[in-house]
Short mmCIF file of C-alpha atoms in Angstrom, two decimals:
data_model
loop_
_atom_site.label_atom_id
_atom_site.label_comp_id
_atom_site.label_asym_id
_atom_site.label_seq_id
_atom_site.Cartn_x
_atom_site.Cartn_y
_atom_site.Cartn_z
CA UNK A 260 71.67 6.98 7.68
CA UNK A 261 71.36 11.07 8.60
CA UNK A 262 68.73 11.33 5.73
CA UNK A 263 66.51 8.36 7.14
CA UNK A 264 67.01 9.61 10.41
CA UNK A 265 65.70 13.10 9.42
CA UNK A 266 62.68 11.52 7.39
CA UNK A 267 61.76 9.52 10.46
CA UNK A 268 61.76 12.85 13.11
CA UNK A 269 59.85 14.58 10.23
CA UNK A 270 57.22 11.72 9.79
CA UNK A 271 57.40 11.49 14.12
CA UNK A 272 56.66 15.19 13.91
CA UNK A 273 53.67 14.86 11.76
CA UNK A 274 52.03 11.52 13.21
CA UNK A 275 51.70 13.83 17.06
CA UNK A 276 50.40 16.48 15.19
CA UNK A 277 48.00 14.24 13.62
CA UNK A 278 47.56 12.81 16.77
CA UNK A 279 46.66 16.03 18.97
CA UNK A 280 44.48 17.22 16.24
CA UNK A 281 42.45 13.86 16.43
CA UNK A 282 42.60 14.47 20.44
CA UNK A 283 41.08 17.65 20.08
CA UNK A 284 38.21 16.89 17.36
CA UNK A 285 37.13 14.12 18.79
CA UNK A 286 37.34 15.10 22.53
CA UNK A 287 39.36 12.37 23.45
CA UNK A 288 41.02 12.71 26.85
CA UNK A 289 43.82 10.51 26.03
CA UNK A 290 44.85 9.38 22.82
CA UNK A 291 44.38 5.67 23.73
CA UNK A 292 40.86 6.05 23.71
CA UNK A 293 41.02 7.46 19.67
CA UNK A 294 39.93 4.08 18.37
CA UNK A 295 37.23 3.33 20.12
CA UNK A 296 35.19 6.75 19.12
CA UNK A 297 35.94 6.22 15.19
CA UNK A 298 34.03 3.70 13.22
CA UNK A 299 36.82 1.08 11.56
CA UNK A 300 35.96 -0.95 8.41
CA UNK A 301 35.75 -4.10 10.35
CA UNK A 302 33.12 -2.86 11.71
CA UNK A 303 31.22 -2.47 9.01
CA UNK A 304 29.83 -4.71 6.08
CA UNK A 305 32.44 -6.33 3.69
CA UNK A 306 33.06 -3.59 1.01
CA UNK A 307 32.22 -6.41 -1.88
CA UNK A 308 28.90 -6.97 -0.25
CA UNK A 309 28.10 -3.26 1.23
CA UNK A 310 24.50 -3.88 0.64
CA UNK A 311 24.14 -6.78 3.24
CA UNK A 312 23.45 -4.55 6.34
CA UNK A 313 24.06 -7.73 8.89
CA UNK A 314 22.62 -7.64 12.54
CA UNK A 315 26.30 -7.28 13.92
CA UNK A 316 26.83 -4.32 11.74
CA UNK A 317 24.06 -2.78 13.12
CA UNK A 318 24.77 -4.02 16.83
CA UNK A 319 28.60 -2.41 16.07
CA UNK A 320 27.00 0.81 14.77
CA UNK A 321 24.42 0.85 17.87
CA UNK A 322 27.70 0.75 20.43
CA UNK A 323 29.49 3.41 18.46
CA UNK A 324 26.57 5.77 18.13
CA UNK A 325 26.01 5.14 22.22
CA UNK A 326 29.54 6.44 22.82
CA UNK A 327 30.57 8.85 20.60
CA UNK A 328 27.02 10.93 20.09
CA UNK A 329 24.05 9.56 22.62
CA UNK A 330 26.68 9.69 25.80
CA UNK A 331 25.55 7.81 28.58
CA UNK A 332 21.75 8.20 28.26
CA UNK A 333 19.54 6.51 26.05
CA UNK A 334 19.14 8.13 22.56
CA UNK A 335 15.21 8.27 22.02
CA UNK A 336 15.89 9.82 18.58
CA UNK A 337 17.81 6.47 17.00
CA UNK A 338 15.74 3.35 16.03
CA UNK A 339 17.08 0.27 13.99
CA UNK A 340 15.60 1.49 11.08
CA UNK A 341 17.62 4.72 11.40
CA UNK A 342 21.02 2.78 12.00
CA UNK A 343 19.87 1.08 9.07
CA UNK A 344 19.93 4.09 6.97
CA UNK A 345 23.02 5.37 8.39
CA UNK A 346 25.15 2.46 7.63
CA UNK A 347 23.50 2.48 3.98
CA UNK A 348 23.92 5.64 3.43
CA UNK A 349 27.49 6.15 4.44
CA UNK A 350 29.09 2.97 4.23
CA UNK A 351 26.99 0.61 1.53
CA UNK A 352 25.76 1.48 -1.95
CA UNK A 353 24.98 4.91 -1.80
CA UNK A 354 28.64 5.37 -1.69
CA UNK A 355 30.15 3.07 -4.41
CA UNK A 356 31.19 4.52 -7.35
CA UNK A 357 28.89 4.54 -10.71
CA UNK A 358 30.84 4.48 -14.12
CA UNK A 359 29.13 7.43 -15.87
CA UNK A 360 28.35 6.48 -19.46
CA UNK A 361 27.09 8.78 -22.56
CA UNK A 362 23.43 6.71 -22.20
CA UNK A 363 21.58 6.37 -19.28
CA UNK A 364 20.69 3.20 -17.70
CA UNK A 365 17.46 2.39 -18.86
CA UNK A 366 14.47 -0.12 -17.78
CA UNK A 367 14.67 -2.96 -20.17
CA UNK A 368 11.48 -4.60 -20.96
CA UNK A 369 11.28 -7.65 -22.60
CA UNK A 370 7.76 -9.83 -21.73
CA UNK A 371 4.30 -9.05 -20.83
CA UNK A 372 4.93 -10.06 -17.40
CA UNK A 373 7.56 -7.33 -16.85
CA UNK A 374 5.47 -4.82 -18.46
CA UNK A 375 2.11 -5.79 -16.24
CA UNK A 376 4.42 -5.70 -12.95
CA UNK A 377 6.33 -2.14 -13.97
CA UNK A 378 3.22 -0.77 -14.85
CA UNK A 379 1.70 -1.80 -11.45
CA UNK A 380 4.69 -0.12 -9.48
CA UNK A 381 4.11 3.09 -11.45
CA UNK A 382 0.34 3.30 -10.29
CA UNK A 383 1.33 2.57 -6.84
CA UNK A 384 5.08 2.90 -5.28
CA UNK A 385 5.58 5.79 -7.79
CA UNK A 386 3.04 8.36 -7.48
CA UNK A 387 2.98 12.35 -7.05
CA UNK A 388 -0.11 13.95 -5.20
CA UNK A 389 -1.94 16.45 -6.83
CA UNK A 390 -2.34 20.09 -5.94
CA UNK A 391 -5.62 19.54 -4.51
CA UNK A 392 -4.10 16.43 -2.06
CA UNK A 393 -1.66 19.01 -1.17
CA UNK A 394 -3.64 21.12 -0.25
CA UNK A 395 -5.75 19.41 2.24
CA UNK A 396 -2.82 18.13 4.28
CA UNK A 397 -1.97 22.01 4.65
CA UNK A 398 -5.11 22.97 5.48
CA UNK A 399 -6.21 20.59 7.88
CA UNK A 400 -9.48 20.96 8.75
CA UNK A 401 -10.80 19.13 11.56
CA UNK A 402 -13.89 17.55 10.17
CA UNK A 403 -13.32 16.71 6.28
CA UNK A 404 -15.03 13.87 3.96
CA UNK A 405 -13.59 13.63 0.90
CA UNK A 406 -15.34 11.78 -2.03
CA UNK A 407 -14.22 10.86 -5.75
CA UNK A 408 -14.33 7.54 -7.93
CA UNK A 409 -12.21 4.69 -6.87
CA UNK A 410 -8.34 5.04 -7.06
CA UNK A 411 -7.93 9.04 -6.91
CA UNK A 412 -6.29 9.19 -3.64
CA UNK A 413 -8.60 9.32 -0.79
CA UNK A 414 -7.16 6.61 1.13
CA UNK A 415 -3.80 7.87 0.76
CA UNK A 416 -4.73 11.55 2.00
CA UNK A 417 -6.40 9.62 5.17
CA UNK A 418 -3.23 7.79 5.52
CA UNK A 419 -0.78 11.02 5.58
CA UNK A 420 -3.18 12.82 7.82
CA UNK A 421 -3.38 9.74 10.45
CA UNK A 422 0.46 9.99 10.25
CA UNK A 423 0.57 13.40 11.19
CA UNK A 424 -1.58 13.29 14.19
CA UNK A 425 0.63 10.53 15.68
CA UNK A 426 3.30 13.09 14.82
CA UNK A 427 1.32 15.09 17.85
CA UNK A 428 1.64 12.15 20.14
CA UNK A 429 -2.39 11.70 19.41
CA UNK A 430 -4.39 8.65 20.04
CA UNK A 431 -5.88 8.01 16.40
CA UNK A 432 -8.74 5.35 16.14
CA UNK A 433 -9.20 3.73 12.62
CA UNK A 434 -13.28 2.94 12.39
CA UNK A 435 -14.42 0.44 10.29
CA UNK A 436 -18.38 1.10 9.49
CA UNK A 437 -18.86 -2.50 8.19
CA UNK A 438 -17.83 -5.85 6.07
CA UNK A 439 -17.49 -3.40 3.10
CA UNK A 440 -14.93 -1.46 4.72
CA UNK A 441 -12.80 -4.07 6.58
CA UNK A 442 -10.22 -4.88 4.39
CA UNK A 443 -9.25 -0.98 3.35
CA UNK A 444 -9.19 -0.03 7.22
CA UNK A 445 -7.35 -2.83 8.16
CA UNK A 446 -4.83 -2.36 5.10
CA UNK A 447 -4.84 1.53 6.57
CA UNK A 448 -4.14 0.15 10.39
CA UNK A 449 -1.03 -1.60 9.18
CA UNK A 450 0.24 0.64 7.08
CA UNK A 451 -0.02 3.45 10.18
CA UNK A 452 1.79 0.83 12.18
CA UNK A 453 4.67 0.06 9.78
CA UNK A 454 5.33 3.84 9.51
CA UNK A 455 5.46 3.97 13.41
CA UNK A 456 7.47 1.36 14.07
CA UNK A 457 10.03 1.94 11.11
CA UNK A 458 10.27 5.63 9.73
CA UNK A 459 9.03 7.95 13.02
CA UNK A 460 11.83 9.42 14.73
CA UNK A 461 9.52 11.00 17.25
CA UNK A 462 8.96 9.38 20.49
CA UNK A 463 5.49 7.34 19.13
CA UNK A 464 4.29 4.54 20.99
CA UNK A 465 1.82 1.64 19.16
CA UNK A 466 -0.45 2.23 21.92
CA UNK A 467 -1.57 5.32 20.38
CA UNK A 468 -3.19 3.34 17.01
CA UNK A 469 -6.63 1.77 17.76
CA UNK A 470 -8.69 -0.28 15.40
CA UNK A 471 -12.24 -1.04 15.70
CA UNK A 472 -14.60 -2.70 13.91
CA UNK A 473 -18.61 -2.04 13.67
CA UNK A 474 -21.49 -2.89 11.59
CA UNK A 475 -23.59 0.28 10.81
CA UNK A 476 -26.15 -1.72 9.49
CA UNK A 477 -27.27 -2.33 12.35
CA UNK A 478 -28.24 0.26 14.92
CA UNK A 479 -27.52 -1.14 17.93
CA UNK A 480 -23.65 -1.22 16.35
CA UNK A 481 -24.12 2.97 15.91
CA UNK A 482 -25.04 3.19 18.97
CA UNK A 483 -22.01 1.16 20.58
CA UNK A 484 -19.59 3.16 18.18
CA UNK A 485 -21.02 6.39 19.84
CA UNK A 486 -20.76 5.08 23.36
CA UNK A 487 -17.26 3.64 22.66
CA UNK A 488 -15.55 6.64 21.39
CA UNK A 489 -17.34 9.12 23.64
CA UNK A 490 -15.85 7.67 26.31
CA UNK A 491 -12.65 7.18 25.23
CA UNK A 492 -12.55 10.72 24.62
CA UNK A 493 -13.47 11.97 28.00
CA UNK A 494 -13.44 15.38 27.46
CA UNK A 495 -10.10 15.25 25.22
CA UNK A 496 -10.02 16.07 21.44
CA UNK A 497 -10.80 12.67 19.47
CA UNK A 498 -8.91 11.73 16.56
CA UNK A 499 -11.04 9.16 13.85
CA UNK A 500 -10.48 8.04 10.36
CA UNK A 501 -12.99 5.84 8.28
CA UNK A 502 -12.10 4.62 5.35
CA UNK A 503 -15.12 3.43 2.89
CA UNK A 504 -17.62 5.02 5.28
CA UNK A 505 -20.92 3.64 5.05
CA UNK A 506 -23.37 2.20 4.20
CA UNK A 507 -24.03 3.89 1.24
CA UNK A 508 -27.65 2.44 0.92
CA UNK A 509 -28.39 4.24 4.07
CA UNK A 510 -27.07 7.51 4.08
CA UNK A 511 -28.50 8.68 6.95
CA UNK A 512 -26.51 5.83 9.06
CA UNK A 513 -23.00 7.79 9.07
CA UNK A 514 -24.58 11.17 8.80
CA UNK A 515 -26.29 10.64 12.33
CA UNK A 516 -22.95 9.03 13.72
CA UNK A 517 -21.10 11.85 12.80
CA UNK A 518 -23.84 14.22 14.23
CA UNK A 519 -24.32 12.59 17.58
CA UNK A 520 -20.66 11.94 18.81
CA UNK A 521 -19.99 15.81 17.61
CA UNK A 522 -22.72 16.92 20.03
CA UNK A 523 -20.68 14.84 22.76
CA UNK A 524 -17.34 15.58 21.51
CA UNK A 525 -16.75 18.96 20.62
CA UNK A 526 -12.97 18.62 19.73
CA UNK A 527 -13.33 15.90 16.94
CA UNK A 528 -11.26 15.22 14.50
CA UNK A 529 -12.91 13.19 11.96
CA UNK A 530 -11.38 12.45 8.23
CA UNK A 531 -13.45 9.98 6.15
CA UNK A 532 -13.62 8.97 2.74
CA UNK A 533 -16.09 7.04 0.36
CA UNK A 534 -16.97 6.74 -3.45
CA UNK A 535 -20.26 7.94 -2.60
CA UNK A 536 -20.77 11.77 -2.02
CA UNK A 537 -24.30 11.54 -0.68
CA UNK A 538 -22.76 9.84 2.55
CA UNK A 539 -21.07 13.01 4.01
CA UNK A 540 -22.46 14.49 7.08
CA UNK A 541 -24.21 18.04 6.45
CA UNK A 542 -22.49 21.05 7.04
CA UNK A 543 -19.01 18.95 7.22
CA UNK A 544 -16.10 20.20 4.48
CA UNK A 545 -16.58 17.99 1.70
CA UNK A 546 -13.62 17.81 -1.17
CA UNK A 547 -13.81 16.02 -4.32
CA UNK A 548 -10.79 14.02 -5.73
CA UNK A 549 -11.61 12.95 -9.19
CA UNK A 550 -8.39 12.71 -11.13
CA UNK A 551 -7.25 9.25 -11.14
CA UNK A 552 -3.99 8.40 -9.83
CA UNK A 553 -4.11 4.54 -9.02
CA UNK A 554 -5.01 3.08 -12.07
CA UNK A 555 -3.67 3.40 -16.04
CA UNK A 556 -6.06 4.63 -18.48
CA UNK A 557 -7.39 1.23 -19.78
CA UNK A 558 -8.59 0.26 -16.36
CA UNK A 559 -10.49 3.88 -15.97
CA UNK A 560 -12.33 3.66 -18.92
CA UNK A 561 -13.81 0.13 -17.95
CA UNK A 562 -14.55 1.48 -14.11
CA UNK A 563 -16.39 4.58 -15.99
CA UNK A 564 -18.83 2.62 -17.82
CA UNK A 565 -20.35 1.52 -14.41
CA UNK A 566 -24.23 2.75 -14.03
CA UNK A 567 -23.49 4.24 -10.89
CA UNK A 568 -21.33 6.85 -12.40
CA UNK A 569 -22.83 6.90 -16.12
CA UNK A 570 -26.54 7.14 -15.07
CA UNK A 571 -27.19 7.44 -11.53
CA UNK A 572 -24.61 9.78 -10.53
CA UNK A 573 -23.81 8.81 -7.08
CA UNK A 574 -20.39 8.82 -7.76
CA UNK A 575 -18.51 11.95 -9.44
CA UNK A 576 -17.26 11.03 -12.89
CA UNK A 577 -13.15 10.73 -13.09
CA UNK A 578 -11.84 13.99 -14.40
CA UNK A 579 -8.73 14.72 -16.51
CA UNK A 580 -5.42 14.14 -15.31
CA UNK A 581 -3.90 17.50 -16.05
CA UNK A 582 -0.69 15.49 -16.39
CA UNK A 583 0.67 12.85 -18.92
CA UNK A 584 0.31 8.92 -18.14
CA UNK A 585 2.98 6.49 -17.48
CA UNK A 586 1.65 4.50 -20.12
CA UNK A 587 -2.18 3.52 -21.19
CA UNK A 588 -1.59 0.45 -19.49
CA UNK A 589 -1.98 -3.46 -20.75
CA UNK A 590 -5.00 -4.07 -22.81
CA UNK A 591 -7.79 -5.81 -20.99
CA UNK A 592 -7.85 -9.52 -21.57
CA UNK A 593 -11.13 -11.21 -22.33
CA UNK A 594 -11.60 -14.94 -22.11
CA UNK A 595 -15.21 -16.01 -23.10
CA UNK A 596 -17.16 -18.66 -21.09
CA UNK A 597 -18.72 -21.19 -23.73
CA UNK A 598 -20.99 -22.74 -21.64
CA UNK A 599 -19.43 -25.60 -19.62
CA UNK A 600 -19.26 -26.40 -16.38
CA UNK A 601 -21.95 -27.28 -13.54
CA UNK A 602 -23.76 -24.17 -14.43
CA UNK A 603 -23.71 -23.49 -18.48
CA UNK A 604 -24.49 -20.02 -17.19
CA UNK A 605 -21.60 -19.14 -15.14
CA UNK A 606 -18.10 -18.82 -15.53
CA UNK A 607 -17.06 -18.99 -11.89
CA UNK A 608 -18.01 -22.62 -11.91
CA UNK A 609 -16.14 -23.64 -15.14
CA UNK A 610 -13.11 -25.51 -14.43
CA UNK A 611 -12.09 -24.90 -18.26
CA UNK A 612 -12.30 -21.10 -17.26
CA UNK A 613 -10.09 -21.47 -14.64
CA UNK A 614 -7.50 -23.38 -16.70
CA UNK A 615 -7.67 -20.51 -19.24
CA UNK A 616 -7.08 -18.10 -16.42
CA UNK A 617 -4.37 -19.98 -15.35
CA UNK A 618 -2.65 -20.50 -19.10
CA UNK A 619 -2.59 -16.82 -18.33
CA UNK A 620 -1.22 -15.72 -15.87
CA UNK A 621 1.48 -18.49 -16.30
CA UNK A 622 2.15 -16.78 -19.65
CA UNK A 623 3.19 -14.05 -17.25
CA UNK A 624 6.15 -15.76 -15.35
CA UNK A 625 4.59 -15.48 -11.45
CA UNK A 626 7.37 -15.89 -9.17
CA UNK A 627 10.18 -15.69 -12.08
CA UNK A 628 13.18 -14.18 -10.31
CA UNK A 629 16.35 -12.95 -12.31
CA UNK A 630 19.66 -13.70 -11.03
CA UNK A 631 21.26 -10.13 -11.62
CA UNK A 632 19.78 -6.49 -11.13
CA UNK A 633 20.68 -5.64 -14.72
CA UNK A 634 20.16 -7.67 -18.06
CA UNK A 635 22.77 -8.39 -20.23
CA UNK A 636 22.01 -5.56 -22.35
CA UNK A 637 22.76 -3.12 -19.90
CA UNK A 638 19.36 -2.27 -18.94
CA UNK A 639 17.98 -2.39 -15.57
CA UNK A 640 15.76 -5.50 -14.95
CA UNK A 641 12.03 -4.60 -13.51
CA UNK A 642 10.71 -6.38 -10.85
CA UNK A 643 8.54 -9.71 -11.64
CA UNK A 644 5.20 -10.53 -10.47
CA UNK A 645 4.44 -12.89 -7.62
CA UNK A 646 1.23 -14.97 -7.10
CA UNK A 647 0.14 -12.20 -4.40
CA UNK A 648 -0.17 -9.55 -6.87
CA UNK A 649 -3.17 -11.05 -8.25
CA UNK A 650 -7.13 -11.20 -6.80
CA UNK A 651 -9.44 -13.45 -8.48
CA UNK A 652 -12.98 -11.31 -7.82
CA UNK A 653 -16.76 -12.65 -7.91
CA UNK A 654 -20.02 -11.26 -7.26
CA UNK A 655 -21.51 -13.68 -5.30
CA UNK A 656 -20.37 -16.33 -2.97
CA UNK A 657 -18.02 -18.68 -3.29
CA UNK A 658 -16.69 -21.99 -2.19
CA UNK A 659 -13.92 -24.47 -2.68
CA UNK A 660 -16.01 -26.44 -5.06
CA UNK A 661 -16.08 -23.75 -7.62
CA UNK A 662 -14.69 -25.26 -11.11
CA UNK A 663 -12.79 -21.63 -11.49
CA UNK A 664 -10.94 -22.54 -8.46
CA UNK A 665 -10.37 -26.81 -9.62
CA UNK A 666 -8.96 -25.07 -12.98
CA UNK A 667 -6.32 -22.99 -11.27
CA UNK A 668 -5.05 -25.67 -8.86
CA UNK A 669 -4.86 -28.34 -11.60
CA UNK A 670 -2.33 -25.75 -13.17
CA UNK A 671 -0.28 -25.89 -10.01
CA UNK A 672 -1.17 -22.06 -9.17
CA UNK A 673 -1.51 -21.63 -5.17
CA UNK A 674 -4.96 -20.11 -4.66
CA UNK A 675 -6.78 -19.69 -1.63
CA UNK A 676 -10.49 -18.74 -0.90
CA UNK A 677 -10.55 -15.82 1.31
CA UNK A 678 -12.75 -16.25 4.13
CA UNK A 679 -13.77 -13.20 7.00
CA UNK A 680 -10.68 -14.52 9.47
CA UNK A 681 -8.62 -13.68 6.09
CA UNK A 682 -9.20 -10.49 5.29
CA UNK A 683 -5.80 -8.68 7.24
CA UNK A 684 -3.88 -11.36 5.40
CA UNK A 685 -5.21 -10.44 1.93
CA UNK A 686 -5.22 -6.52 2.94
CA UNK A 687 -1.28 -6.90 3.85
CA UNK A 688 -0.55 -9.33 0.73
CA UNK A 689 1.53 -11.35 3.61
CA UNK A 690 0.81 -14.63 1.75
CA UNK A 691 2.43 -15.17 -1.81
CA UNK A 692 -0.84 -16.69 -2.92
CA UNK A 693 -3.62 -16.24 -5.42
CA UNK A 694 -7.09 -15.18 -3.51
CA UNK A 695 -10.47 -15.70 -4.63
CA UNK A 696 -12.91 -13.49 -3.03
CA UNK A 697 -15.89 -11.61 -2.67
CA UNK A 698 -15.70 -8.49 -4.69
CA UNK A 699 -17.69 -6.87 -2.03
CA UNK A 700 -15.13 -7.76 0.59
CA UNK A 701 -11.82 -6.23 -0.77
CA UNK A 702 -12.65 -2.53 -1.49
CA UNK A 703 -10.07 -0.21 -0.74
CA UNK A 704 -7.54 -2.85 -1.85
CA UNK A 705 -5.27 -2.96 -5.05
CA UNK A 706 -3.69 -5.64 -7.29
CA UNK A 707 -1.69 -5.21 -10.35
CA UNK A 708 -3.57 -8.05 -11.56
CA UNK A 709 -7.06 -8.54 -11.30
CA UNK A 710 -9.38 -11.30 -12.52
CA UNK A 711 -13.09 -10.67 -12.71
CA UNK A 712 -15.34 -13.25 -13.12
CA UNK A 713 -18.61 -12.65 -14.70
CA UNK A 714 -21.95 -14.32 -13.85
CA UNK A 715 -24.11 -14.32 -17.19
CA UNK A 716 -25.69 -11.44 -17.30
CA UNK A 717 -28.87 -12.55 -19.52
CA UNK A 718 -29.63 -15.26 -16.46
CA UNK A 719 -28.39 -13.27 -13.52
CA UNK A 720 -31.87 -13.27 -10.89
CA UNK A 721 -30.31 -9.94 -8.99
CA UNK A 722 -29.36 -6.35 -10.45
CA UNK A 723 -25.59 -6.31 -9.99
CA UNK A 724 -25.02 -3.04 -9.55
CA UNK A 725 -21.17 -0.74 -8.64
CA UNK A 726 -19.71 -4.39 -9.75
CA UNK A 727 -17.01 -1.94 -12.21
CA UNK A 728 -17.11 0.62 -9.65
CA UNK A 729 -15.75 -1.43 -6.71
CA UNK A 730 -14.16 -4.65 -8.56
CA UNK A 731 -12.49 -3.85 -11.56
CA UNK A 732 -11.26 -0.66 -9.90
CA UNK A 733 -8.94 -2.35 -7.74
CA UNK A 734 -6.65 -3.37 -10.42
CA UNK A 735 -3.14 -1.30 -11.43
CA UNK A 736 -2.38 -2.73 -14.33
CA UNK A 737 -3.66 -5.83 -16.01
CA UNK A 738 -7.15 -6.71 -16.05
CA UNK A 739 -8.76 -9.74 -16.83
CA UNK A 740 -12.57 -10.10 -17.38
CA UNK A 741 -14.24 -13.87 -17.69
CA UNK A 742 -17.53 -13.35 -19.14
CA UNK A 743 -20.30 -15.49 -21.05
CA UNK A 744 -20.68 -12.46 -23.23
CA UNK A 745 -19.07 -12.24 -26.78
CA UNK A 746 -16.50 -9.06 -27.03
CA UNK A 747 -15.01 -7.53 -30.24
CA UNK A 748 -11.73 -7.01 -28.42
CA UNK A 749 -8.58 -8.22 -30.45
CA UNK A 750 -7.29 -9.63 -26.68
CA UNK A 751 -9.86 -12.68 -26.46
CA UNK A 752 -9.90 -16.28 -25.52
CA UNK A 753 -12.91 -18.69 -25.54
CA UNK A 754 -12.71 -21.61 -23.11
CA UNK A 755 -13.73 -25.03 -24.79
#
């Protein structure tokens, strides 16, 4: 009895000491306040599913943070995204135990579809900037024109500079100079907007970001752009980003716009990019990015055959990466049109070609899902392809009556025709569908699978230039070319 009583007193003394230490550590005036200052397990996610950060958990964490850290006033530094990060980091999968093993887990790729998907991830989500890109961001000149072939990181540089300007609380204007740049500028605008809302800890307002559309093939629109932007500046510095700047067939148009605007707004900060180096305004700092960053070598080899790069030299040639590639990429899939359809020379009007494209897309197991993040063999499962990962591109006018669209629909593939009102949807990959689009209208976008439907060049009545440059370069993994020209490639199907 005496021994038990002694043990009780020892336990009580230790408890009181611990209570006193907790009170001092947490700054609690009353020991009864201690539970309210601690984040308890019943306020967090279920330990069995720690990755499930529900709205209830976020509310509990926000209330605790307000009481314990922010005090009575509002905490301008915290956002829902940061609350989510805190829960995930300290109470979620990041703190679960991982059993060590002799051989590290590896990615288990067993199908072509998985290989295509993973290749696309390597060249979009897992990229490392080259030193020349980092140098541009570090020096941050006021006015810069970035030129170079597609997929060399020009848009990435513009995006990162835009983020930096927003962090300094500047108003940033994304300026589209024509229909050819709508998709690229829309994508850039939405990526900046998402970054502002989710990841910026500084007090940034969505009202700081503006998206303006003009058509620089019309002189009246050029004048309007100068008038709008100069009035907006009102003597203050002006921050502008123009991706796919142009038009490239009227080099002096964009140059004149920049020159006149600089005369009115001396503190002009303008970063622009284009494949064509002749678009750069005279006297502006011009830098070339030529190392391929966004496409695997198999795609780069197709793009660099374009006449604009190989002969005209209006676009700089690709240079060696200098570092190993992730992979050469899936071989190009060729589908040969055999003269069927309403017009025997045009594969885009061939239902059989549409069926052949559908057969190949279905073989990639689009939309398939795995029940677990790992396979039975222990390897990690790569992400599966979605319909939104595919773009079907054509160089001319398109309509719902195309044989290609009919063939795709018959196979049960969700396919839609891209119209002007759909540019933002396509740029953000919002809808999980396969879009058929004019290749001229998707410059600057990227997809894991690009299907290019080529006309029979032997019967084309116009000079089709820069098709490989602007169409095929959209591809980050699997390239499919539908043509009427027989190829020696082993990866070839013929529609009958």
